[in-house]
Tab-separated table of C-alpha atoms and ligand atoms in Angstrom:
chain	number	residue	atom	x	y	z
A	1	UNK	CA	-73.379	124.072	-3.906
A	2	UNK	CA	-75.016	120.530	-3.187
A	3	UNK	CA	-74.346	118.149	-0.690
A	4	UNK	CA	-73.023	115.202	-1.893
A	5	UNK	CA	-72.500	112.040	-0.242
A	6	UNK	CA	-70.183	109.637	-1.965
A	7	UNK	CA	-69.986	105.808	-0.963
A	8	UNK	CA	-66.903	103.411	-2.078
A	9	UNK	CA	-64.000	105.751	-2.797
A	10	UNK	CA	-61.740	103.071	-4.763
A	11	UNK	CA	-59.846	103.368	-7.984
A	12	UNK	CA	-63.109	104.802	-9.434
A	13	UNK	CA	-65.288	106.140	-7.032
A	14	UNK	CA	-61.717	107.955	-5.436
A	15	UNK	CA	-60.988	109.650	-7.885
A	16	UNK	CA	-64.864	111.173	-8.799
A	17	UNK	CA	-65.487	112.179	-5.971
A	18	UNK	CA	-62.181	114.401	-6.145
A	19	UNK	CA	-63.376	116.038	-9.367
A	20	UNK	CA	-66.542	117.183	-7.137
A	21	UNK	CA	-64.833	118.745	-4.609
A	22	UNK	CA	-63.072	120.405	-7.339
A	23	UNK	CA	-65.577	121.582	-9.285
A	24	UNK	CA	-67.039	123.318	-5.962
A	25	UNK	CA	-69.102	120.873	-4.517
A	26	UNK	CA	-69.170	119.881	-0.611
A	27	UNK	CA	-68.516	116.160	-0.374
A	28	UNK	CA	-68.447	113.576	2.452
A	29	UNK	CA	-67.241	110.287	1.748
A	30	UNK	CA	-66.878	106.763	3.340
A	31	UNK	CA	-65.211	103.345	2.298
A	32	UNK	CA	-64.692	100.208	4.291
A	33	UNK	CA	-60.867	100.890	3.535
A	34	UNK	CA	-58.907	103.213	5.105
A	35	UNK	CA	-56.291	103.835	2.429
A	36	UNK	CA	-59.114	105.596	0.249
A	37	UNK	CA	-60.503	107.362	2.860
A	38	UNK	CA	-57.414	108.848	3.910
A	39	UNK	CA	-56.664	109.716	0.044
A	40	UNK	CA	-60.517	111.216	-0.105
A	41	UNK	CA	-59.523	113.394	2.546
A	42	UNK	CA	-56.380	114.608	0.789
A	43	UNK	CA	-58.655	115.464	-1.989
A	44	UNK	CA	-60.881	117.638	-0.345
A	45	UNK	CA	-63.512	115.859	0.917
A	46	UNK	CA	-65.032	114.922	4.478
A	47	UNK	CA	-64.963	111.813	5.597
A	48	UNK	CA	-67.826	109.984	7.939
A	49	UNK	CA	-67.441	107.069	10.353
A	50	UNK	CA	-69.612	104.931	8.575
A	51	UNK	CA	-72.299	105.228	4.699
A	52	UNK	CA	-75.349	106.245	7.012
A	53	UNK	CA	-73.554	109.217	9.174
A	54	UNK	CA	-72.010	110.491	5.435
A	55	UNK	CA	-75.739	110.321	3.682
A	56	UNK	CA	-77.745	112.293	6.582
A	57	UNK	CA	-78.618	115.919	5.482
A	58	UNK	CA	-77.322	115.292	1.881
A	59	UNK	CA	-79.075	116.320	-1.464
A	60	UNK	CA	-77.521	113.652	-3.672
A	61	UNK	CA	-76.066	110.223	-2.359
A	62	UNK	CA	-73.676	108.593	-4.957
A	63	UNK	CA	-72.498	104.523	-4.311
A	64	UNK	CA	-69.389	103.294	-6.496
A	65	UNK	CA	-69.258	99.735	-5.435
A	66	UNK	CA	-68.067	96.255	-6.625
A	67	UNK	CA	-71.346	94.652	-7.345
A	68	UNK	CA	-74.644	94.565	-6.841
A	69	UNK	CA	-75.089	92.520	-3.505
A	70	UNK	CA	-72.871	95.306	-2.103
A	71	UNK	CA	-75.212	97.764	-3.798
A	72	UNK	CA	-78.241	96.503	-2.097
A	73	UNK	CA	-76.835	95.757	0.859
A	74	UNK	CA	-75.656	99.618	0.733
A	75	UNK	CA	-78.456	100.828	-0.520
A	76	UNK	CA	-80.780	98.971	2.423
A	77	UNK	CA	-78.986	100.244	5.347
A	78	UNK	CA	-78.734	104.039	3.829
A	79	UNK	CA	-82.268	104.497	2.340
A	80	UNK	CA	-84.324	105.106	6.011
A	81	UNK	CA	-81.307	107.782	6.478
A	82	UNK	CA	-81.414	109.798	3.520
A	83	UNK	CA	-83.693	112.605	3.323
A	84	UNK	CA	-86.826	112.244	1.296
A	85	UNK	CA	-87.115	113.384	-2.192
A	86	UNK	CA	-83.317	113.678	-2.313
A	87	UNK	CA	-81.671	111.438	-5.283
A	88	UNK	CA	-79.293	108.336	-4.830
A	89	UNK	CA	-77.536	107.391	-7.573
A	90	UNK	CA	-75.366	103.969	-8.513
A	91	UNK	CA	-72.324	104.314	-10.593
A	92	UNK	CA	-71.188	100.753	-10.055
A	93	UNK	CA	-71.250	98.175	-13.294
A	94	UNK	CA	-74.078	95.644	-11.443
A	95	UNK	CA	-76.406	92.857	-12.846
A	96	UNK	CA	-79.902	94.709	-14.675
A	97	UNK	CA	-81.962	92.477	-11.779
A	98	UNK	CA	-80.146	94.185	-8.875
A	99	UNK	CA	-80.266	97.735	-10.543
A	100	UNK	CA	-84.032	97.251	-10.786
A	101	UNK	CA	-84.272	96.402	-7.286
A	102	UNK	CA	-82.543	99.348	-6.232
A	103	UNK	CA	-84.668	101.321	-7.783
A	104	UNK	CA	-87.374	100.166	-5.992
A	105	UNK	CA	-85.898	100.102	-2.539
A	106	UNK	CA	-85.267	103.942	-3.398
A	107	UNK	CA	-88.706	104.738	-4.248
A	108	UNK	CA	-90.101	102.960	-0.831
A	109	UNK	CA	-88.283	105.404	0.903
A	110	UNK	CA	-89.498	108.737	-1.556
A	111	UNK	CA	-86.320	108.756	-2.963
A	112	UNK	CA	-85.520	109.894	-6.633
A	113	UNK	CA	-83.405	106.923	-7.918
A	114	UNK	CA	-80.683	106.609	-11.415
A	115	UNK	CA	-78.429	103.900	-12.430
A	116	UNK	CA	-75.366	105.462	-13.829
A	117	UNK	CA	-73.010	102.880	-14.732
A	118	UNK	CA	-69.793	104.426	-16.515
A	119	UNK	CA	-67.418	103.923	-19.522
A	120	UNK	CA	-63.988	105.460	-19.600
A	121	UNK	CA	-62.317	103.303	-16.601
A	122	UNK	CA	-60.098	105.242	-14.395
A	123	UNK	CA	-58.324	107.491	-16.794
A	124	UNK	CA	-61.910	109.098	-17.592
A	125	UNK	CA	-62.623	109.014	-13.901
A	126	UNK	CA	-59.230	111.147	-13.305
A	127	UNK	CA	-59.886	113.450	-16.194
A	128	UNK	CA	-63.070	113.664	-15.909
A	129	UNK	CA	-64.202	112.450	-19.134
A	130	UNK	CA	-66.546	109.346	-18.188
A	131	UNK	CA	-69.420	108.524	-20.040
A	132	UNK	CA	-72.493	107.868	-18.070
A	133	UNK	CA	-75.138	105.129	-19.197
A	134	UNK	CA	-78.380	106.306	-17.187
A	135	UNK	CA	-81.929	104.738	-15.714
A	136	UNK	CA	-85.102	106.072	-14.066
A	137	UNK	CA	-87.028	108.277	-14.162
A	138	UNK	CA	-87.398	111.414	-16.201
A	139	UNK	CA	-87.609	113.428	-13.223
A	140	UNK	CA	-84.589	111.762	-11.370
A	141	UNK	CA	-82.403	111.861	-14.112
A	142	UNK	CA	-83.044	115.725	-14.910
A	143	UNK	CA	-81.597	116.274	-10.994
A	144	UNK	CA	-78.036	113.572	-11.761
A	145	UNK	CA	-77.513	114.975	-15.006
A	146	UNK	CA	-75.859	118.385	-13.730
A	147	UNK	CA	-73.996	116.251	-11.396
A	148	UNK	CA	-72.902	113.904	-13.394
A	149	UNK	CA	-71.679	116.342	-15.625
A	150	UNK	CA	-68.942	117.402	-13.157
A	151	UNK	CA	-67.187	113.844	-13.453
A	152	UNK	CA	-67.858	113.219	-17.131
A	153	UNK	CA	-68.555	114.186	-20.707
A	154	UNK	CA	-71.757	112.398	-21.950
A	155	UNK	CA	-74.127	111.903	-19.869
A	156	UNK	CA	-77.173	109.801	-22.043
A	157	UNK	CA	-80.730	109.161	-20.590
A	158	UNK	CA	-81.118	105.490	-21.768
A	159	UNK	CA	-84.821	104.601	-20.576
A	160	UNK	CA	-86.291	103.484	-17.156
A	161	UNK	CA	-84.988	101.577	-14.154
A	162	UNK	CA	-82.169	99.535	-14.853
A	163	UNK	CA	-81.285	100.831	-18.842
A	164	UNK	CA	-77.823	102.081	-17.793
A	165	UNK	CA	-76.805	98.613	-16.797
A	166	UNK	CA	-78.472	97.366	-19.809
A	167	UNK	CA	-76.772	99.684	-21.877
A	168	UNK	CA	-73.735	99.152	-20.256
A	169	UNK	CA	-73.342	95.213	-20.613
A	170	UNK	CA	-74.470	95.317	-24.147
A	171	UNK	CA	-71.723	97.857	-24.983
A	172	UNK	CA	-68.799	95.761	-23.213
A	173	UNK	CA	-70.088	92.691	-25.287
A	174	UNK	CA	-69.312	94.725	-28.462
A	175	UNK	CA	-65.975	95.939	-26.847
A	176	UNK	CA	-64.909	91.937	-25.773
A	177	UNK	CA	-65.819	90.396	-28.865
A	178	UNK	CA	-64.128	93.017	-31.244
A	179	UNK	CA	-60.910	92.973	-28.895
A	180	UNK	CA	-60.303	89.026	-29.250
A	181	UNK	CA	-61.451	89.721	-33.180
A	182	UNK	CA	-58.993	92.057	-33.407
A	183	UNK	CA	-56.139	90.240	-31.957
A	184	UNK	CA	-57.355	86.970	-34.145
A	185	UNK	CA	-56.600	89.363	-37.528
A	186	UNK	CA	-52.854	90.539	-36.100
A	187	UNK	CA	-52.395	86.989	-34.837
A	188	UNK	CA	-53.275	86.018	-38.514
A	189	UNK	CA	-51.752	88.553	-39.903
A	190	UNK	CA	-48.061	87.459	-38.213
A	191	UNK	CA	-48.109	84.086	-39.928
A	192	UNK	CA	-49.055	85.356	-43.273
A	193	UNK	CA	-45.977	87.561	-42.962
A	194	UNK	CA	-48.027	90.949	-43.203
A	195	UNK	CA	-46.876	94.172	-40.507
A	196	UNK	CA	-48.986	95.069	-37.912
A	197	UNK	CA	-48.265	98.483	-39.272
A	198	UNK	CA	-49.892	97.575	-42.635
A	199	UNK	CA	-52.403	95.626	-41.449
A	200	UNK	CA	-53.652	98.892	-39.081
A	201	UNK	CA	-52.984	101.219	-41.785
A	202	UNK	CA	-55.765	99.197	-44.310
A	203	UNK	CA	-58.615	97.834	-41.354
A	204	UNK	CA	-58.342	101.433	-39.474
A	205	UNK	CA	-59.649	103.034	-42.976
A	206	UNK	CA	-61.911	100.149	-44.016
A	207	UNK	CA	-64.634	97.639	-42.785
A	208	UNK	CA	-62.669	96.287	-39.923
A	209	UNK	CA	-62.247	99.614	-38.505
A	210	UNK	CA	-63.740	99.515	-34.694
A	211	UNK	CA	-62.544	101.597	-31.242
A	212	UNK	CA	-60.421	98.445	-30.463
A	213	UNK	CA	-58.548	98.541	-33.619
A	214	UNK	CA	-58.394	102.306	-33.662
A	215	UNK	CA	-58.296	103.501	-29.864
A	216	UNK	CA	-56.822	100.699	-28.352
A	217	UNK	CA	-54.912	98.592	-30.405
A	218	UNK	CA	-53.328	95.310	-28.979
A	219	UNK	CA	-50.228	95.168	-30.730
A	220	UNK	CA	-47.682	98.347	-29.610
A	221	UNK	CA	-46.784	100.299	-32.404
A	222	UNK	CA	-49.829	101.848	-34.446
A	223	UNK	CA	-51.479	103.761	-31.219
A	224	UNK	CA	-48.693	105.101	-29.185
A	225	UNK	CA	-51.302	105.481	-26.075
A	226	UNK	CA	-52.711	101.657	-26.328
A	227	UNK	CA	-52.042	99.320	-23.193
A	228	UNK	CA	-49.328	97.408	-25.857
A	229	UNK	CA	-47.386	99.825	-25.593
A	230	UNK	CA	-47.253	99.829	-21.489
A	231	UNK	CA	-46.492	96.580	-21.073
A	232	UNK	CA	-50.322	95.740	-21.199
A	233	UNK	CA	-50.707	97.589	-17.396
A	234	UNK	CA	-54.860	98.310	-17.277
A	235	UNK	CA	-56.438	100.106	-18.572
A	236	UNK	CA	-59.049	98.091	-18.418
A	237	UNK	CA	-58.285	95.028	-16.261
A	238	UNK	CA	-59.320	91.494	-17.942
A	239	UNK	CA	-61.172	90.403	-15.042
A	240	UNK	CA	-63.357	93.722	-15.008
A	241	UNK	CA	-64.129	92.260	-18.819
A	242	UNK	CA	-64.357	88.749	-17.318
A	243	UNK	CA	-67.039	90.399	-14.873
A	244	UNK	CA	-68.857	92.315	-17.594
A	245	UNK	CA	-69.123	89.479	-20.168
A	246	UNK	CA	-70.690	87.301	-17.444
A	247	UNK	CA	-73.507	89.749	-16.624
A	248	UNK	CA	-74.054	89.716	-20.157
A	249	UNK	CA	-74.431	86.302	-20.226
A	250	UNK	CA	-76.585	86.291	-17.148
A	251	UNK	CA	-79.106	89.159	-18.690
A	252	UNK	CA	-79.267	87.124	-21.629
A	253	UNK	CA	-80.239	83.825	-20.288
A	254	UNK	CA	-82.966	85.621	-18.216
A	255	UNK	CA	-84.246	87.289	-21.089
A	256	UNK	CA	-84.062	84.677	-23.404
A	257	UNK	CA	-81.550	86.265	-26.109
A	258	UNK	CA	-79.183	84.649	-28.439
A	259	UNK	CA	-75.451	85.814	-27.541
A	260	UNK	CA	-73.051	83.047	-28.838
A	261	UNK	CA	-69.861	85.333	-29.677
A	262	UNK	CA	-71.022	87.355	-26.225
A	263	UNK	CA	-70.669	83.581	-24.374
A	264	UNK	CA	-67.330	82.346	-26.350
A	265	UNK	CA	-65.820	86.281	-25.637
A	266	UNK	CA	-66.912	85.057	-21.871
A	267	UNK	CA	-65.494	81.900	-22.049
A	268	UNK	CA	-62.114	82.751	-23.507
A	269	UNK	CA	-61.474	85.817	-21.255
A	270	UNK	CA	-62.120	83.781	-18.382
A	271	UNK	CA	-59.303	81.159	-19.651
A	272	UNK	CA	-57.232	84.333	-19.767
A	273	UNK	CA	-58.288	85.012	-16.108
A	274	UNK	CA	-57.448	81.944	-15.406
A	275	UNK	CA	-54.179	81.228	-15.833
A	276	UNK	CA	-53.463	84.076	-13.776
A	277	UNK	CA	-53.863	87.439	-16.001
A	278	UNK	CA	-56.534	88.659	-14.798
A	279	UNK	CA	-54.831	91.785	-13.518
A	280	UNK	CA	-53.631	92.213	-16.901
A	281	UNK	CA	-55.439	94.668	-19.548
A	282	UNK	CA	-58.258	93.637	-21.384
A	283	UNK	CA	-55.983	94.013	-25.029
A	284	UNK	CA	-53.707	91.595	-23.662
A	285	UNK	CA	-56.260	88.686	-24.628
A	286	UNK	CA	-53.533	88.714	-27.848
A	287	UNK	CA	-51.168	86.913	-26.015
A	288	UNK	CA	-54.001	84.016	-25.044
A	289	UNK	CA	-55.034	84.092	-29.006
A	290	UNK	CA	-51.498	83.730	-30.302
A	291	UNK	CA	-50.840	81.123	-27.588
A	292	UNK	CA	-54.038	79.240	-29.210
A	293	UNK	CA	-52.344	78.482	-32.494
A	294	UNK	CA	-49.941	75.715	-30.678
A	295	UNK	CA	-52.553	73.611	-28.996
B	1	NAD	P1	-62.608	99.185	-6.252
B	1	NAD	O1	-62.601	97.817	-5.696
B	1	NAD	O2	-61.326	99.911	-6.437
B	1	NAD	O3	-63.582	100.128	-5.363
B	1	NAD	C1	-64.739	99.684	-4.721
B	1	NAD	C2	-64.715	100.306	-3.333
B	1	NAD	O4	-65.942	100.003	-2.666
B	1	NAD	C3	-63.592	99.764	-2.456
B	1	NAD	O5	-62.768	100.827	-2.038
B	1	NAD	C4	-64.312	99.096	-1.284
B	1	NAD	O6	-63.646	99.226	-0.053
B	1	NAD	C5	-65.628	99.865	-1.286
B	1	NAD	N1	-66.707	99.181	-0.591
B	1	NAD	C6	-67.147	97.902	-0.743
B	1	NAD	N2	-68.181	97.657	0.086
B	1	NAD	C7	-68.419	98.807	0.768
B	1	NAD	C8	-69.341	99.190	1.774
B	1	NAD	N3	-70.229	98.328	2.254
B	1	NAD	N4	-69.295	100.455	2.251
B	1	NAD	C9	-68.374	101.338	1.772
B	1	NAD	N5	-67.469	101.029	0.835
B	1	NAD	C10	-67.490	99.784	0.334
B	1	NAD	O7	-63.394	99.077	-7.645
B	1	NAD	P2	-63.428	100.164	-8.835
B	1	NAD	O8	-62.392	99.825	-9.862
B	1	NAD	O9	-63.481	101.527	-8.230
B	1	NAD	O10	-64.849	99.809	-9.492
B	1	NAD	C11	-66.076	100.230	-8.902
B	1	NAD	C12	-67.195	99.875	-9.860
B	1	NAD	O11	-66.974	100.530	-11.123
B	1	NAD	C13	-67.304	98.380	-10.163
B	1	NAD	O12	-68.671	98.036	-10.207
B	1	NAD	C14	-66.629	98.237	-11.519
B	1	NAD	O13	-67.126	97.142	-12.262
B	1	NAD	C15	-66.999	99.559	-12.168
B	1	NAD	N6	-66.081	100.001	-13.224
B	1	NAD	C16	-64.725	99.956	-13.029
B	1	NAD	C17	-63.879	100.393	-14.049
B	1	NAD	C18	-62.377	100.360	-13.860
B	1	NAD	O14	-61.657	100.546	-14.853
B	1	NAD	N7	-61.864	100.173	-12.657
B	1	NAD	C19	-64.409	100.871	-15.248
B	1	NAD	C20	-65.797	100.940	-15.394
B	1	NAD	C21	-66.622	100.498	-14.375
């Protein structure tokens, strides 16, 4: 049994660090808010007055945070703490400059280091399910991977410091652009008079077919378990994609790649956010494209 010390229990990080404590380890958590402390503690796990008390004496530290200035912040005040040679590894989605500074803080201190950003939102973090996108070392990532394989189902070595969060922002850009390309062909396909029924039942079995077509279509109907079919409840929020496109965009500028769908996915989801949907899930970008056709 390790000792695990898990930092930002919120929708995410709640929720994985429950699937620890099930799957036998000994966990001690802390959050800012109370709420998901109180719910960690329901779940198993022990709770510390603040990140540096719960990191002391443990094996593996774990931070799910919003961003990466929380994430460095984090990271700076629990490094001196945490024993040397243990590991510390980031789950949260955060910008490939920060991740790479992490990295570095962590081996100042002698400690083993992984970015682990994760696919599968909070569904996979229930279940158990999430796919983990990881950076660093060899040696580093041969300690997380056994971990990481009690809260998820692939866990994939990517490269060096910072290639999760690489690999992460390059697979939402795929995911935002074919979701609005998606909704353009049903939107299309409603004025030429064709079903959405039809229309899935040809693109899901030919070149059009992608996961947002297949997995998660945006028009209720074809994939009983697709946000369309809820109401458009996340999910996937919009202004978690609004947040991913942009450190997309902000990678690509620094390293000097072309990304003009990337930057027009960015620009219309943030139109979406906007006008005040930003709570609503990713797929519901349909409604924004169909309202495009009047103006
Ligand atoms: P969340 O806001 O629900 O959770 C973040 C938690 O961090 C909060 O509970 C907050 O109180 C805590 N926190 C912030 N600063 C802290 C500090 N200094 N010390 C301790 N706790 C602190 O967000 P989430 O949905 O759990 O997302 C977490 C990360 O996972 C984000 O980077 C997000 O982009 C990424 N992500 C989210 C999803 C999703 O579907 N929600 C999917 C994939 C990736």
């Amino acid at each position: 049994m390790a000792n695990i010390a898990f930092i930002g229990l919120g929708n995410m990080g709640g929720p994985m660090a429950a699937n620890l404590v099930k799957a036998g380890e000994k966990v001690t958590g802390f959050d800012l808010v109370e709420a998901s402390r109180n719910q960690a503690k329901a779940d198993g796990a022990g709770i510390a007055d603040s990140a540096v008390s719960a990191v002391k004496g443990a094996d593996v530290v774990i931070t799910m945070l919003p961003a990466g200035k929380h994430v460095l912040s984090v990271w700076t005040e629990i490094l001196p703490a945490i024993t040397k040679g243990a590991l510390i590894i980031d789950c949260s989605t955060i910008d490939v400059e920060s991740a790479v500074q992490a990295h570095a803080l962590a081996s100042e201190h002698g400690v083993l280091s992984v970015d682990a950003p994760v696919s599968g939102g909070t569904g996979g973090a229930k279940g158990a399910t999430l796919t983990f996108m990881c950076g660093g070392e060899a040696k580093a990532f041969a300690v997380a991977k056994p971990v990481l394989e009690k809260m998820g189902k692939n866990i994939v070595h990517c490269g060096g410091a910072g290639a999760g969060q690489a690999a992460k922002i390059c697979n939402n850009m795929i995911l935002g652009v074919s979701m609005i390309a998606v909704s353009e062909a049903f939107a299309l396909a409603e004025k030429l008079g064709l079903s959405h029924q039809a229309l899935f039942d040809v693109a899901s079995t030919s070149s059009g077919q992608c996961w947002s077509l297949t997995t998660y279509c945006p028009v209720p109907g074809p994939v009983p378990t697709s946000p369309a079919n809820n109401d458009y409840k996340p999910g996937f929020a919009s202004a978690l994609m609004v947040k991913d496109l942009t450190l997309a965009q902000d990678a690509a500028k620094a390293a000097g790649a072309a990304t003009p769908l990337g930057k027009h996915a960015q620009e219309i989801y943030k139109a979406f956010d906007a006008a005040g949907h930003g709570g609503v899930d990713f797929s519901g970008i349909i409604q924004h494209v169909r309202e495009l056709a009047g103006k």
